[in-house]
Amino acid sequence: MATPKGKVSKARRNSRRSAHWKLSVPGISKCPRCGKMKLNHRVCKECGYYDGQQIVQVEADAK
């Protein structure tokens, strides 16, 4: 069996391992109807529309 040639420092070891733990940024875009930010391929939480059709009935906030 092969043996390590020398000690690998904690910084070198951790930087090698860190590449596999990165989180990806979620796809966020602007809703074409109301202009609020929403996740791609999902119904807008503000207006309830997806692909030009109303999918969810959203109640208006009483301000």
Short mmCIF file of N, CA and C in Angstrom, two decimals:
data_model
loop_
_atom_site.label_atom_id
_atom_site.label_comp_id
_atom_site.label_asym_id
_atom_site.label_seq_id
_atom_site.Cartn_x
_atom_site.Cartn_y
_atom_site.Cartn_z
N MET A 1 0.83 -1.19 0.00
CA MET A 1 0.00 0.00 0.00
C MET A 1 0.86 1.24 0.00
N ALA A 2 0.38 2.26 -0.64
CA ALA A 2 1.12 3.51 -0.69
C ALA A 2 1.02 4.24 0.64
N THR A 3 2.06 4.95 0.98
CA THR A 3 2.06 5.74 2.21
C THR A 3 2.21 7.21 1.86
N PRO A 4 1.64 8.11 2.66
CA PRO A 4 1.76 9.54 2.37
C PRO A 4 3.23 9.98 2.42
N LYS A 5 3.62 10.88 1.52
CA LYS A 5 5.00 11.35 1.48
C LYS A 5 5.28 12.38 2.54
N GLY A 6 4.27 13.04 3.02
CA GLY A 6 4.46 14.04 4.07
C GLY A 6 3.13 14.47 4.64
N LYS A 7 3.17 15.24 5.70
CA LYS A 7 1.95 15.70 6.33
C LYS A 7 1.25 16.72 5.44
N VAL A 8 -0.04 16.57 5.32
CA VAL A 8 -0.86 17.54 4.59
C VAL A 8 -1.48 18.45 5.64
N SER A 9 -1.24 19.74 5.48
CA SER A 9 -1.74 20.69 6.47
C SER A 9 -3.27 20.74 6.46
N LYS A 10 -3.82 21.24 7.57
CA LYS A 10 -5.28 21.35 7.67
C LYS A 10 -5.85 22.28 6.61
N ALA A 11 -5.14 23.35 6.29
CA ALA A 11 -5.62 24.30 5.29
C ALA A 11 -5.68 23.65 3.91
N ARG A 12 -4.63 22.91 3.55
CA ARG A 12 -4.61 22.25 2.24
C ARG A 12 -5.68 21.16 2.16
N ARG A 13 -5.82 20.38 3.24
CA ARG A 13 -6.83 19.33 3.28
C ARG A 13 -8.23 19.92 3.17
N ASN A 14 -8.50 20.98 3.96
CA ASN A 14 -9.85 21.57 3.97
C ASN A 14 -10.17 22.27 2.66
N SER A 15 -9.19 22.90 2.02
CA SER A 15 -9.46 23.56 0.75
C SER A 15 -9.76 22.54 -0.34
N ARG A 16 -9.16 21.37 -0.27
CA ARG A 16 -9.46 20.31 -1.23
C ARG A 16 -10.88 19.79 -1.02
N ARG A 17 -11.28 19.65 0.23
CA ARG A 17 -12.62 19.13 0.54
C ARG A 17 -13.73 20.16 0.33
N SER A 18 -13.39 21.42 0.34
CA SER A 18 -14.40 22.47 0.31
C SER A 18 -15.14 22.56 -1.02
N ALA A 19 -14.53 22.08 -2.09
CA ALA A 19 -15.14 22.20 -3.42
C ALA A 19 -16.44 21.40 -3.52
N HIS A 20 -16.61 20.38 -2.71
CA HIS A 20 -17.79 19.53 -2.82
C HIS A 20 -18.95 20.01 -1.96
N TRP A 21 -18.74 21.00 -1.13
CA TRP A 21 -19.77 21.46 -0.19
C TRP A 21 -20.36 22.80 -0.56
N LYS A 22 -20.05 23.31 -1.74
CA LYS A 22 -20.56 24.62 -2.13
C LYS A 22 -22.05 24.52 -2.48
N LEU A 23 -22.80 25.52 -2.07
CA LEU A 23 -24.21 25.59 -2.38
C LEU A 23 -24.40 26.35 -3.68
N SER A 24 -25.35 25.92 -4.47
CA SER A 24 -25.64 26.63 -5.71
C SER A 24 -26.71 27.69 -5.45
N VAL A 25 -26.66 28.76 -6.21
CA VAL A 25 -27.62 29.84 -6.07
C VAL A 25 -28.92 29.44 -6.75
N PRO A 26 -30.06 29.63 -6.08
CA PRO A 26 -31.32 29.26 -6.72
C PRO A 26 -31.64 30.21 -7.87
N GLY A 27 -32.31 29.69 -8.89
CA GLY A 27 -32.69 30.50 -10.04
C GLY A 27 -33.82 31.44 -9.67
N ILE A 28 -33.54 32.72 -9.62
CA ILE A 28 -34.55 33.72 -9.26
C ILE A 28 -34.71 34.67 -10.43
N SER A 29 -35.95 34.97 -10.77
CA SER A 29 -36.22 35.91 -11.85
C SER A 29 -37.37 36.83 -11.45
N LYS A 30 -37.58 37.85 -12.24
CA LYS A 30 -38.64 38.82 -11.98
C LYS A 30 -39.94 38.31 -12.58
N CYS A 31 -41.02 38.41 -11.83
CA CYS A 31 -42.34 38.00 -12.32
C CYS A 31 -42.76 38.99 -13.41
N PRO A 32 -43.13 38.50 -14.60
CA PRO A 32 -43.51 39.42 -15.67
C PRO A 32 -44.81 40.17 -15.41
N ARG A 33 -45.63 39.66 -14.51
CA ARG A 33 -46.93 40.30 -14.25
C ARG A 33 -46.84 41.36 -13.16
N CYS A 34 -46.26 41.01 -12.00
CA CYS A 34 -46.25 41.96 -10.89
C CYS A 34 -44.87 42.57 -10.63
N GLY A 35 -43.81 41.98 -11.18
CA GLY A 35 -42.48 42.55 -11.03
C GLY A 35 -41.73 42.12 -9.78
N LYS A 36 -42.33 41.29 -8.94
CA LYS A 36 -41.65 40.81 -7.73
C LYS A 36 -40.71 39.66 -8.12
N MET A 37 -39.72 39.40 -7.26
CA MET A 37 -38.78 38.31 -7.51
C MET A 37 -39.44 36.98 -7.12
N LYS A 38 -39.23 35.95 -7.97
CA LYS A 38 -39.81 34.63 -7.72
C LYS A 38 -38.84 33.57 -8.20
N LEU A 39 -39.03 32.33 -7.72
CA LEU A 39 -38.22 31.22 -8.18
C LEU A 39 -38.66 30.81 -9.58
N ASN A 40 -37.70 30.42 -10.42
CA ASN A 40 -38.01 30.00 -11.78
C ASN A 40 -38.89 28.76 -11.79
N HIS A 41 -39.79 28.67 -12.76
CA HIS A 41 -40.66 27.53 -12.98
C HIS A 41 -41.56 27.26 -11.78
N ARG A 42 -41.95 28.32 -11.08
CA ARG A 42 -42.86 28.18 -9.95
C ARG A 42 -43.88 29.32 -9.98
N VAL A 43 -44.99 29.11 -9.31
CA VAL A 43 -46.05 30.11 -9.23
C VAL A 43 -45.55 31.29 -8.40
N CYS A 44 -45.87 32.50 -8.83
CA CYS A 44 -45.49 33.71 -8.09
C CYS A 44 -46.33 33.76 -6.81
N LYS A 45 -45.67 33.97 -5.68
CA LYS A 45 -46.37 34.03 -4.40
C LYS A 45 -47.16 35.31 -4.24
N GLU A 46 -46.80 36.36 -4.96
CA GLU A 46 -47.46 37.65 -4.81
C GLU A 46 -48.76 37.73 -5.60
N CYS A 47 -48.73 37.28 -6.87
CA CYS A 47 -49.92 37.42 -7.71
C CYS A 47 -50.60 36.09 -8.05
N GLY A 48 -49.91 34.95 -7.86
CA GLY A 48 -50.52 33.65 -8.10
C GLY A 48 -50.53 33.22 -9.55
N TYR A 49 -49.76 33.89 -10.42
CA TYR A 49 -49.75 33.57 -11.84
C TYR A 49 -48.53 32.74 -12.20
N TYR A 50 -48.69 31.87 -13.21
CA TYR A 50 -47.59 31.12 -13.78
C TYR A 50 -47.88 30.94 -15.27
N ASP A 51 -46.93 31.33 -16.10
CA ASP A 51 -47.04 31.20 -17.55
C ASP A 51 -48.28 31.90 -18.10
N GLY A 52 -48.61 33.07 -17.52
CA GLY A 52 -49.72 33.87 -18.01
C GLY A 52 -51.09 33.42 -17.55
N GLN A 53 -51.17 32.41 -16.71
CA GLN A 53 -52.45 31.92 -16.22
C GLN A 53 -52.48 32.00 -14.71
N GLN A 54 -53.65 32.35 -14.17
CA GLN A 54 -53.78 32.40 -12.73
C GLN A 54 -53.95 30.99 -12.20
N ILE A 55 -53.04 30.57 -11.35
CA ILE A 55 -53.03 29.21 -10.82
C ILE A 55 -53.57 29.21 -9.39
N VAL A 56 -53.16 30.19 -8.60
CA VAL A 56 -53.52 30.26 -7.19
C VAL A 56 -54.25 31.56 -6.94
N GLN A 57 -55.34 31.51 -6.21
CA GLN A 57 -56.06 32.71 -5.82
C GLN A 57 -55.38 33.32 -4.61
N VAL A 58 -54.82 34.53 -4.75
CA VAL A 58 -54.09 35.19 -3.69
C VAL A 58 -54.97 36.30 -3.09
N GLU A 59 -55.10 36.27 -1.76
CA GLU A 59 -55.90 37.30 -1.10
C GLU A 59 -55.09 38.59 -1.00
N ALA A 60 -55.76 39.72 -1.19
CA ALA A 60 -55.10 41.02 -1.09
C ALA A 60 -54.84 41.34 0.37
N ASP A 61 -53.66 41.88 0.66
CA ASP A 61 -53.33 42.26 2.05
C ASP A 61 -54.11 43.50 2.44
N ALA A 62 -54.68 43.48 3.63
CA ALA A 62 -55.39 44.63 4.15
C ALA A 62 -54.39 45.53 4.88
N LYS A 63 -54.03 46.64 4.23
CA LYS A 63 -53.04 47.54 4.83
C LYS A 63 -53.69 48.80 5.33
#
